[in-house]
PDB file of C-alpha atoms and ligand atoms in Angstrom:
ATOM      1  CA  MET A1135      -0.015  -0.045  -0.063  1.00  0.00           C
ATOM      2  CA  LEU A1136       1.276   3.443  -0.881  1.00  0.00           C
ATOM      3  CA  ASP A1137       1.768   6.113   1.665  1.00  0.00           C
ATOM      4  CA  TYR A1138       0.882   9.518   0.464  1.00  0.00           C
ATOM      5  CA  ARG A1139       3.444  11.025   2.795  1.00  0.00           C
ATOM      6  CA  GLN A1140       6.114   9.351   0.613  1.00  0.00           C
ATOM      7  CA  CYS A1141       4.697  10.732  -2.689  1.00  0.00           C
ATOM      8  CA  ASN A1142       5.209  14.050  -4.473  1.00  0.00           C
ATOM      9  CA  LEU A1143       3.667  15.926  -7.298  1.00  0.00           C
ATOM     10  CA  ARG A1144       5.800  17.324 -10.218  1.00  0.00           C
ATOM     11  CA  PRO A1145       4.850  18.952 -13.433  1.00  0.00           C
ATOM     12  CA  MET A1146       4.857  16.697 -16.392  1.00  0.00           C
ATOM     13  CA  THR A1147       7.821  17.117 -18.774  1.00  0.00           C
ATOM     14  CA  PRO A1148       8.370  16.184 -22.485  1.00  0.00           C
ATOM     15  CA  GLN A1149      10.257  13.118 -21.209  1.00  0.00           C
ATOM     16  CA  ASP A1150       6.923  11.715 -19.730  1.00  0.00           C
ATOM     17  CA  LEU A1151       5.012  11.756 -23.067  1.00  0.00           C
ATOM     18  CA  ASP A1152       5.273   8.071 -24.061  1.00  0.00           C
ATOM     19  CA  MET A1153       4.642   6.769 -20.495  1.00  0.00           C
ATOM     20  CA  VAL A1154       1.575   8.888 -20.153  1.00  0.00           C
ATOM     21  CA  LEU A1155       0.312   8.146 -23.528  1.00  0.00           C
ATOM     22  CA  MET A1156       0.526   4.314 -22.752  1.00  0.00           C
ATOM     23  CA  TRP A1157      -1.475   5.015 -19.437  1.00  0.00           C
ATOM     24  CA  ARG A1158      -4.143   7.003 -21.265  1.00  0.00           C
ATOM     25  CA  ASN A1159      -4.714   4.572 -24.261  1.00  0.00           C
ATOM     26  CA  HIS A1160      -4.845   1.661 -21.809  1.00  0.00           C
ATOM     27  CA  PRO A1161      -8.493  -0.012 -22.038  1.00  0.00           C
ATOM     28  CA  LYS A1162      -8.637   0.076 -18.167  1.00  0.00           C
ATOM     29  CA  ILE A1163      -8.066   3.884 -18.245  1.00  0.00           C
ATOM     30  CA  ARG A1164      -9.708   4.840 -21.608  1.00  0.00           C
ATOM     31  CA  GLN A1165     -13.100   3.349 -20.889  1.00  0.00           C
ATOM     32  CA  HIS A1166     -13.668   5.908 -18.230  1.00  0.00           C
ATOM     33  CA  MET A1167     -12.700   8.845 -20.268  1.00  0.00           C
ATOM     34  CA  LEU A1168     -15.079  11.329 -21.917  1.00  0.00           C
ATOM     35  CA  THR A1169     -13.433  10.715 -25.056  1.00  0.00           C
ATOM     36  CA  GLN A1170     -12.349   7.169 -25.787  1.00  0.00           C
ATOM     37  CA  HIS A1171     -10.717   6.867 -29.008  1.00  0.00           C
ATOM     38  CA  HIS A1172      -7.057   5.728 -29.559  1.00  0.00           C
ATOM     39  CA  ILE A1173      -4.972   8.671 -29.211  1.00  0.00           C
ATOM     40  CA  SER A1174      -1.961   8.999 -31.634  1.00  0.00           C
ATOM     41  CA  HIS A1175       1.513  10.335 -30.716  1.00  0.00           C
ATOM     42  CA  GLU A1176       0.856  13.297 -32.701  1.00  0.00           C
ATOM     43  CA  GLU A1177      -2.624  14.062 -31.024  1.00  0.00           C
ATOM     44  CA  HIS A1178      -0.883  13.565 -27.776  1.00  0.00           C
ATOM     45  CA  ALA A1179       2.114  15.826 -28.417  1.00  0.00           C
ATOM     46  CA  LEU A1180      -0.203  18.735 -29.648  1.00  0.00           C
ATOM     47  CA  TRP A1181      -2.269  18.344 -26.516  1.00  0.00           C
ATOM     48  CA  TYR A1182       0.732  18.530 -24.285  1.00  0.00           C
ATOM     49  CA  GLU A1183       2.247  21.492 -26.299  1.00  0.00           C
ATOM     50  CA  LYS A1184      -1.164  23.336 -25.902  1.00  0.00           C
ATOM     51  CA  SER A1185      -1.408  22.480 -22.089  1.00  0.00           C
ATOM     52  CA  ALA A1186       2.152  23.739 -21.466  1.00  0.00           C
ATOM     53  CA  ALA A1187       1.393  26.977 -23.088  1.00  0.00           C
ATOM     54  CA  ASN A1188      -1.838  27.517 -21.068  1.00  0.00           C
ATOM     55  CA  LEU A1189      -1.112  29.392 -17.780  1.00  0.00           C
ATOM     56  CA  GLN A1190      -4.403  28.371 -16.489  1.00  0.00           C
ATOM     57  CA  ARG A1191      -3.708  24.712 -16.845  1.00  0.00           C
ATOM     58  CA  LYS A1192      -1.420  22.297 -14.878  1.00  0.00           C
ATOM     59  CA  ILE A1193      -0.448  18.771 -15.609  1.00  0.00           C
ATOM     60  CA  MET A1194       1.136  16.973 -12.876  1.00  0.00           C
ATOM     61  CA  LEU A1195       2.599  13.445 -12.256  1.00  0.00           C
ATOM     62  CA  ILE A1196       2.477  11.893  -8.888  1.00  0.00           C
ATOM     63  CA  GLU A1197       5.570   9.783  -8.024  1.00  0.00           C
ATOM     64  CA  CYS A1198       6.853   7.821  -5.080  1.00  0.00           C
ATOM     65  CA  ASN A1199      10.665   7.172  -4.892  1.00  0.00           C
ATOM     66  CA  GLY A1200      11.088   8.804  -8.269  1.00  0.00           C
ATOM     67  CA  ALA A1201       8.635   6.225 -10.136  1.00  0.00           C
ATOM     68  CA  ALA A1202       5.508   8.109 -11.470  1.00  0.00           C
ATOM     69  CA  PHE A1203       2.214   6.267 -11.138  1.00  0.00           C
ATOM     70  CA  GLY A1204      -0.520   8.818 -11.967  1.00  0.00           C
ATOM     71  CA  LEU A1205      -1.564  12.058 -13.612  1.00  0.00           C
ATOM     72  CA  VAL A1206      -3.689  14.677 -12.428  1.00  0.00           C
ATOM     73  CA  HIS A1207      -4.740  17.898 -14.489  1.00  0.00           C
ATOM     74  CA  PHE A1208      -6.215  21.084 -13.529  1.00  0.00           C
ATOM     75  CA  ASN A1209      -7.956  23.406 -15.906  1.00  0.00           C
ATOM     76  CA  GLY A1210      -8.993  26.959 -15.667  1.00  0.00           C
ATOM     77  CA  ILE A1211      -6.538  27.581 -12.651  1.00  0.00           C
ATOM     78  CA  GLU A1212      -7.277  31.069 -10.848  1.00  0.00           C
ATOM     79  CA  LYS A1213      -6.844  32.004  -7.189  1.00  0.00           C
ATOM     80  CA  ASN A1214     -10.138  31.906  -5.251  1.00  0.00           C
ATOM     81  CA  ALA A1215     -12.073  30.520  -8.210  1.00  0.00           C
ATOM     82  CA  CYS A1216     -13.555  27.185  -9.267  1.00  0.00           C
ATOM     83  CA  THR A1217     -11.395  24.760 -11.309  1.00  0.00           C
ATOM     84  CA  GLU A1218     -11.866  21.462 -13.071  1.00  0.00           C
ATOM     85  CA  TRP A1219      -9.739  18.608 -12.305  1.00  0.00           C
ATOM     86  CA  GLY A1220      -9.100  15.146 -14.129  1.00  0.00           C
ATOM     87  CA  PHE A1221      -6.775  12.146 -13.232  1.00  0.00           C
ATOM     88  CA  TYR A1222      -5.937   8.562 -13.908  1.00  0.00           C
ATOM     89  CA  LEU A1223      -3.538   6.078 -12.583  1.00  0.00           C
ATOM     90  CA  SER A1224      -1.067   3.915 -14.267  1.00  0.00           C
ATOM     91  CA  PRO A1225      -2.885   0.673 -15.032  1.00  0.00           C
ATOM     92  CA  GLU A1226      -0.222  -0.919 -12.796  1.00  0.00           C
ATOM     93  CA  ALA A1227      -0.484   1.316 -10.064  1.00  0.00           C
ATOM     94  CA  PRO A1228      -0.572  -0.564  -6.612  1.00  0.00           C
ATOM     95  CA  LYS A1229      -3.442  -0.447  -4.157  1.00  0.00           C
ATOM     96  CA  GLY A1230      -3.708   2.959  -2.422  1.00  0.00           C
ATOM     97  CA  SER A1231      -2.413   4.927  -5.254  1.00  0.00           C
ATOM     98  CA  GLY A1232      -5.716   6.571  -6.065  1.00  0.00           C
ATOM     99  CA  THR A1233      -5.949   7.713  -2.263  1.00  0.00           C
ATOM    100  CA  SER A1234      -2.283   9.149  -2.427  1.00  0.00           C
ATOM    101  CA  LEU A1235      -3.118  10.944  -5.602  1.00  0.00           C
ATOM    102  CA  GLY A1236      -6.226  12.481  -4.385  1.00  0.00           C
ATOM    103  CA  THR A1237      -4.664  13.451  -1.112  1.00  0.00           C
ATOM    104  CA  SER A1238      -1.505  15.092  -2.904  1.00  0.00           C
ATOM    105  CA  ALA A1239      -3.537  16.682  -5.586  1.00  0.00           C
ATOM    106  CA  LEU A1240      -6.100  18.429  -3.391  1.00  0.00           C
ATOM    107  CA  SER A1241      -3.581  19.575  -0.906  1.00  0.00           C
ATOM    108  CA  PHE A1242      -1.794  21.048  -3.988  1.00  0.00           C
ATOM    109  CA  ALA A1243      -4.995  22.527  -5.211  1.00  0.00           C
ATOM    110  CA  PHE A1244      -6.203  24.276  -2.015  1.00  0.00           C
ATOM    111  CA  ASN A1245      -2.792  25.037  -0.519  1.00  0.00           C
ATOM    112  CA  ALA A1246      -0.530  25.926  -3.409  1.00  0.00           C
ATOM    113  CA  LEU A1247      -2.972  27.045  -6.120  1.00  0.00           C
ATOM    114  CA  GLN A1248      -5.373  28.538  -3.513  1.00  0.00           C
ATOM    115  CA  LEU A1249      -8.593  27.424  -5.464  1.00  0.00           C
ATOM    116  CA  HIS A1250     -11.853  27.998  -3.757  1.00  0.00           C
ATOM    117  CA  LYS A1251     -13.360  24.968  -5.358  1.00  0.00           C
ATOM    118  CA  VAL A1252     -12.570  21.864  -7.256  1.00  0.00           C
ATOM    119  CA  CYS A1253     -14.979  20.313  -9.948  1.00  0.00           C
ATOM    120  CA  GLY A1254     -15.126  16.853 -11.301  1.00  0.00           C
ATOM    121  CA  GLN A1255     -17.125  15.226 -13.953  1.00  0.00           C
ATOM    122  CA  VAL A1256     -17.644  11.408 -14.012  1.00  0.00           C
ATOM    123  CA  LEU A1257     -19.312   9.022 -16.245  1.00  0.00           C
ATOM    124  CA  ASP A1258     -22.315   7.370 -14.546  1.00  0.00           C
ATOM    125  CA  SER A1259     -20.604   3.930 -15.141  1.00  0.00           C
ATOM    126  CA  ASN A1260     -17.420   4.850 -13.492  1.00  0.00           C
ATOM    127  CA  HIS A1261     -18.067   3.617  -9.889  1.00  0.00           C
ATOM    128  CA  ALA A1262     -14.400   3.600  -8.613  1.00  0.00           C
ATOM    129  CA  SER A1263     -14.217   7.427  -9.396  1.00  0.00           C
ATOM    130  CA  ILE A1264     -17.615   7.907  -7.962  1.00  0.00           C
ATOM    131  CA  ARG A1265     -16.520   6.348  -4.770  1.00  0.00           C
ATOM    132  CA  PHE A1266     -13.211   8.178  -4.988  1.00  0.00           C
ATOM    133  CA  HIS A1267     -14.882  11.659  -5.045  1.00  0.00           C
ATOM    134  CA  GLU A1268     -17.279  10.699  -2.289  1.00  0.00           C
ATOM    135  CA  ARG A1269     -14.348   9.446  -0.175  1.00  0.00           C
ATOM    136  CA  PHE A1270     -12.671  12.938  -0.347  1.00  0.00           C
ATOM    137  CA  GLY A1271     -15.802  14.648   0.742  1.00  0.00           C
ATOM    138  CA  PHE A1272     -16.916  15.757  -2.891  1.00  0.00           C
ATOM    139  CA  LYS A1273     -20.675  16.634  -3.041  1.00  0.00           C
ATOM    140  CA  LEU A1274     -22.862  15.464  -5.977  1.00  0.00           C
ATOM    141  CA  GLU A1275     -24.094  18.730  -7.549  1.00  0.00           C
ATOM    142  CA  GLY A1276     -25.794  17.631 -10.685  1.00  0.00           C
ATOM    143  CA  ARG A1277     -26.440  14.919 -13.154  1.00  0.00           C
ATOM    144  CA  LEU A1278     -26.385  15.807 -17.041  1.00  0.00           C
ATOM    145  CA  ARG A1279     -28.658  13.220 -18.436  1.00  0.00           C
ATOM    146  CA  GLU A1280     -27.597  11.436 -21.362  1.00  0.00           C
ATOM    147  CA  GLN A1281     -24.790  13.883 -22.056  1.00  0.00           C
ATOM    148  CA  VAL A1282     -21.943  11.655 -23.377  1.00  0.00           C
ATOM    149  CA  PRO A1283     -22.001   9.539 -26.510  1.00  0.00           C
ATOM    150  CA  ILE A1284     -20.306   6.235 -25.574  1.00  0.00           C
ATOM    151  CA  SER A1285     -20.386   3.415 -28.251  1.00  0.00           C
ATOM    152  CA  SER A1286     -24.033   3.293 -29.383  1.00  0.00           C
ATOM    153  CA  GLU A1287     -25.553   4.922 -26.278  1.00  0.00           C
ATOM    154  CA  PHE A1288     -25.499   7.999 -24.313  1.00  0.00           C
ATOM    155  CA  GLN A1289     -24.452   8.037 -20.670  1.00  0.00           C
ATOM    156  CA  ASP A1290     -25.146  10.570 -17.917  1.00  0.00           C
ATOM    157  CA  LEU A1291     -22.515  12.630 -16.554  1.00  0.00           C
ATOM    158  CA  LEU A1292     -22.194  13.318 -12.869  1.00  0.00           C
ATOM    159  CA  CYS A1293     -20.834  16.683 -11.492  1.00  0.00           C
ATOM    160  CA  PHE A1294     -18.979  16.587  -8.389  1.00  0.00           C
ATOM    161  CA  GLY A1295     -17.570  19.555  -6.394  1.00  0.00           C
ATOM    162  CA  LEU A1296     -15.550  20.067  -3.487  1.00  0.00           C
ATOM    163  CA  LEU A1297     -15.075  23.399  -1.582  1.00  0.00           C
ATOM    164  CA  LYS A1298     -11.892  24.579   0.264  1.00  0.00           C
ATOM    165  CA  THR A1299     -13.771  24.701   3.556  1.00  0.00           C
ATOM    166  CA  GLU A1300     -15.084  21.259   3.048  1.00  0.00           C
ATOM    167  CA  TRP A1301     -11.573  19.930   2.174  1.00  0.00           C
ATOM    168  CA  SER A1302     -10.121  21.591   5.430  1.00  0.00           C
ATOM    169  CA  GLN A1303     -12.847  19.870   7.710  1.00  0.00           C
ATOM    170  CA  HIS A1304     -12.359  16.605   5.812  1.00  0.00           C
ATOM    171  CA  ALA A1305      -8.489  16.802   6.565  1.00  0.00           C
ATOM    172  CA  VAL A1306      -9.104  17.664  10.242  1.00  0.00           C
ATOM    173  CA  ASP A1307     -11.773  14.696  10.487  1.00  0.00           C
ATOM    174  CA  LYS A1308      -9.308  12.195   8.831  1.00  0.00           C
ATOM    175  CA  GLY A1309      -6.536  13.336  11.274  1.00  0.00           C
TER     176      GLY A1309
HETATM  177  C1  COA B1926     -10.409   6.709 -10.169  1.00  0.00           C
HETATM  178  C2  COA B1926      -9.157   6.238  -9.640  1.00  0.00           C
HETATM  179  C3  COA B1926      -8.058   7.122  -9.546  1.00  0.00           C
HETATM  180  C4  COA B1926      -9.522   5.828  -8.164  1.00  0.00           C
HETATM  181  O1  COA B1926      -8.543   5.020  -7.549  1.00  0.00           O
HETATM  182  P1  COA B1926      -8.923   3.943  -6.350  1.00  0.00           P
HETATM  183  O2  COA B1926      -9.048   2.755  -7.195  1.00  0.00           O
HETATM  184  O3  COA B1926     -10.116   4.547  -5.454  1.00  0.00           O
HETATM  185  O4  COA B1926      -7.413   3.955  -5.845  1.00  0.00           O
HETATM  186  P2  COA B1926      -7.027   3.300  -4.379  1.00  0.00           P
HETATM  187  O5  COA B1926      -5.906   2.242  -4.912  1.00  0.00           O
HETATM  188  O6  COA B1926      -6.648   4.275  -3.472  1.00  0.00           O
HETATM  189  O7  COA B1926      -8.332   2.486  -3.836  1.00  0.00           O
HETATM  190  C5  COA B1926      -8.544   1.120  -4.170  1.00  0.00           C
HETATM  191  C6  COA B1926      -9.338   0.559  -3.024  1.00  0.00           C
HETATM  192  O8  COA B1926      -8.413   0.488  -1.927  1.00  0.00           O
HETATM  193  C7  COA B1926      -8.983   1.291  -0.723  1.00  0.00           C
HETATM  194  N1  COA B1926      -8.088   2.010  -0.084  1.00  0.00           N
HETATM  195  C8  COA B1926      -7.320   2.863  -0.600  1.00  0.00           C
HETATM  196  N2  COA B1926      -6.320   3.257   0.407  1.00  0.00           N
HETATM  197  C9  COA B1926      -6.615   2.579   1.432  1.00  0.00           C
HETATM  198  C10 COA B1926      -6.237   2.418   2.860  1.00  0.00           C
HETATM  199  N3  COA B1926      -5.335   3.425   3.278  1.00  0.00           N
HETATM  200  N4  COA B1926      -6.705   1.508   3.619  1.00  0.00           N
HETATM  201  C11 COA B1926      -7.708   0.949   3.343  1.00  0.00           C
HETATM  202  N5  COA B1926      -8.372   0.933   1.893  1.00  0.00           N
HETATM  203  C12 COA B1926      -7.632   1.723   1.191  1.00  0.00           C
HETATM  204  C13 COA B1926     -10.059   2.307  -1.260  1.00  0.00           C
HETATM  205  O9  COA B1926     -11.212   2.572  -0.533  1.00  0.00           O
HETATM  206  C14 COA B1926     -10.526   1.573  -2.732  1.00  0.00           C
HETATM  207  O10 COA B1926     -11.563   0.606  -2.171  1.00  0.00           O
HETATM  208  P3  COA B1926     -12.815   0.507  -3.197  1.00  0.00           P
HETATM  209  O11 COA B1926     -12.518   0.080  -4.487  1.00  0.00           O
HETATM  210  O12 COA B1926     -13.736  -0.346  -2.356  1.00  0.00           O
HETATM  211  O13 COA B1926     -13.549   2.049  -3.080  1.00  0.00           O
HETATM  212  C15 COA B1926      -8.705   4.959 -10.402  1.00  0.00           C
HETATM  213  O14 COA B1926      -9.568   3.851 -10.434  1.00  0.00           O
HETATM  214  C16 COA B1926      -8.331   5.126 -11.882  1.00  0.00           C
HETATM  215  O15 COA B1926      -7.341   5.727 -12.177  1.00  0.00           O
HETATM  216  N6  COA B1926      -9.499   4.908 -12.767  1.00  0.00           N
HETATM  217  C17 COA B1926      -9.382   5.150 -14.186  1.00  0.00           C
HETATM  218  C18 COA B1926      -9.352   6.531 -14.567  1.00  0.00           C
HETATM  219  C19 COA B1926     -10.489   7.243 -14.115  1.00  0.00           C
HETATM  220  O16 COA B1926     -11.602   6.785 -13.950  1.00  0.00           O
HETATM  221  N7  COA B1926     -10.160   8.451 -13.844  1.00  0.00           N
HETATM  222  C20 COA B1926     -11.243   9.546 -13.331  1.00  0.00           C
HETATM  223  C21 COA B1926     -12.163  10.002 -14.400  1.00  0.00           C
HETATM  224  S1  COA B1926     -13.535  10.956 -13.719  1.00  0.00           S
END
């Protein structure tokens, strides 16, 4: 089991591109994303280039003893404002990795980035991510009905939100 106290977040660099693409294209990850096509190296490189040039966007990797095992991104970053996040683990990440990623990323969001609120959007079928958001104290704020076309049907999209005050209280309660 990973211990979040031994983990740290760092910005993604161009050297991480291949590893991150492997994670993102893996069926275990891809099936939970809002866009589920196979991403090419070109599309991935363009995504990274655009993201790196956007001052309101951060793509961070979480690592333990120098080995990266997950990615988290924040979009629309502004002090005291609401920001979207998204994340995924390496398909080989050990148990406890999600908890370490969430703890480190939310501490970064509210302490370093000084955000007011973090928002996440989750497909109705993604039970692990729904549990994950609830575990960190996120509130379900809305359900966009039949919002995302997946294969031959539409899935509901769940909107979760966590306020800085709720995160502080969650951190106190968890000790
Ligand atoms: C969403 C995601 C990050 C969630 O991670 P996770 O599986 O909850 O990560 P963990 O390894 O911390 O938790 C696995 C289980 O171990 C449990 N666990 C974690 N740390 C624990 C600890 N210290 N003690 C006891 N149990 C623990 C968790 O409660 C969880 O149990 P559950 O499956 O019954 O809820 C991961 O599933 C993932 O990357 N999914 C694919 C991509 C994705 O869906 N991204 C989000 C899109 S919205």
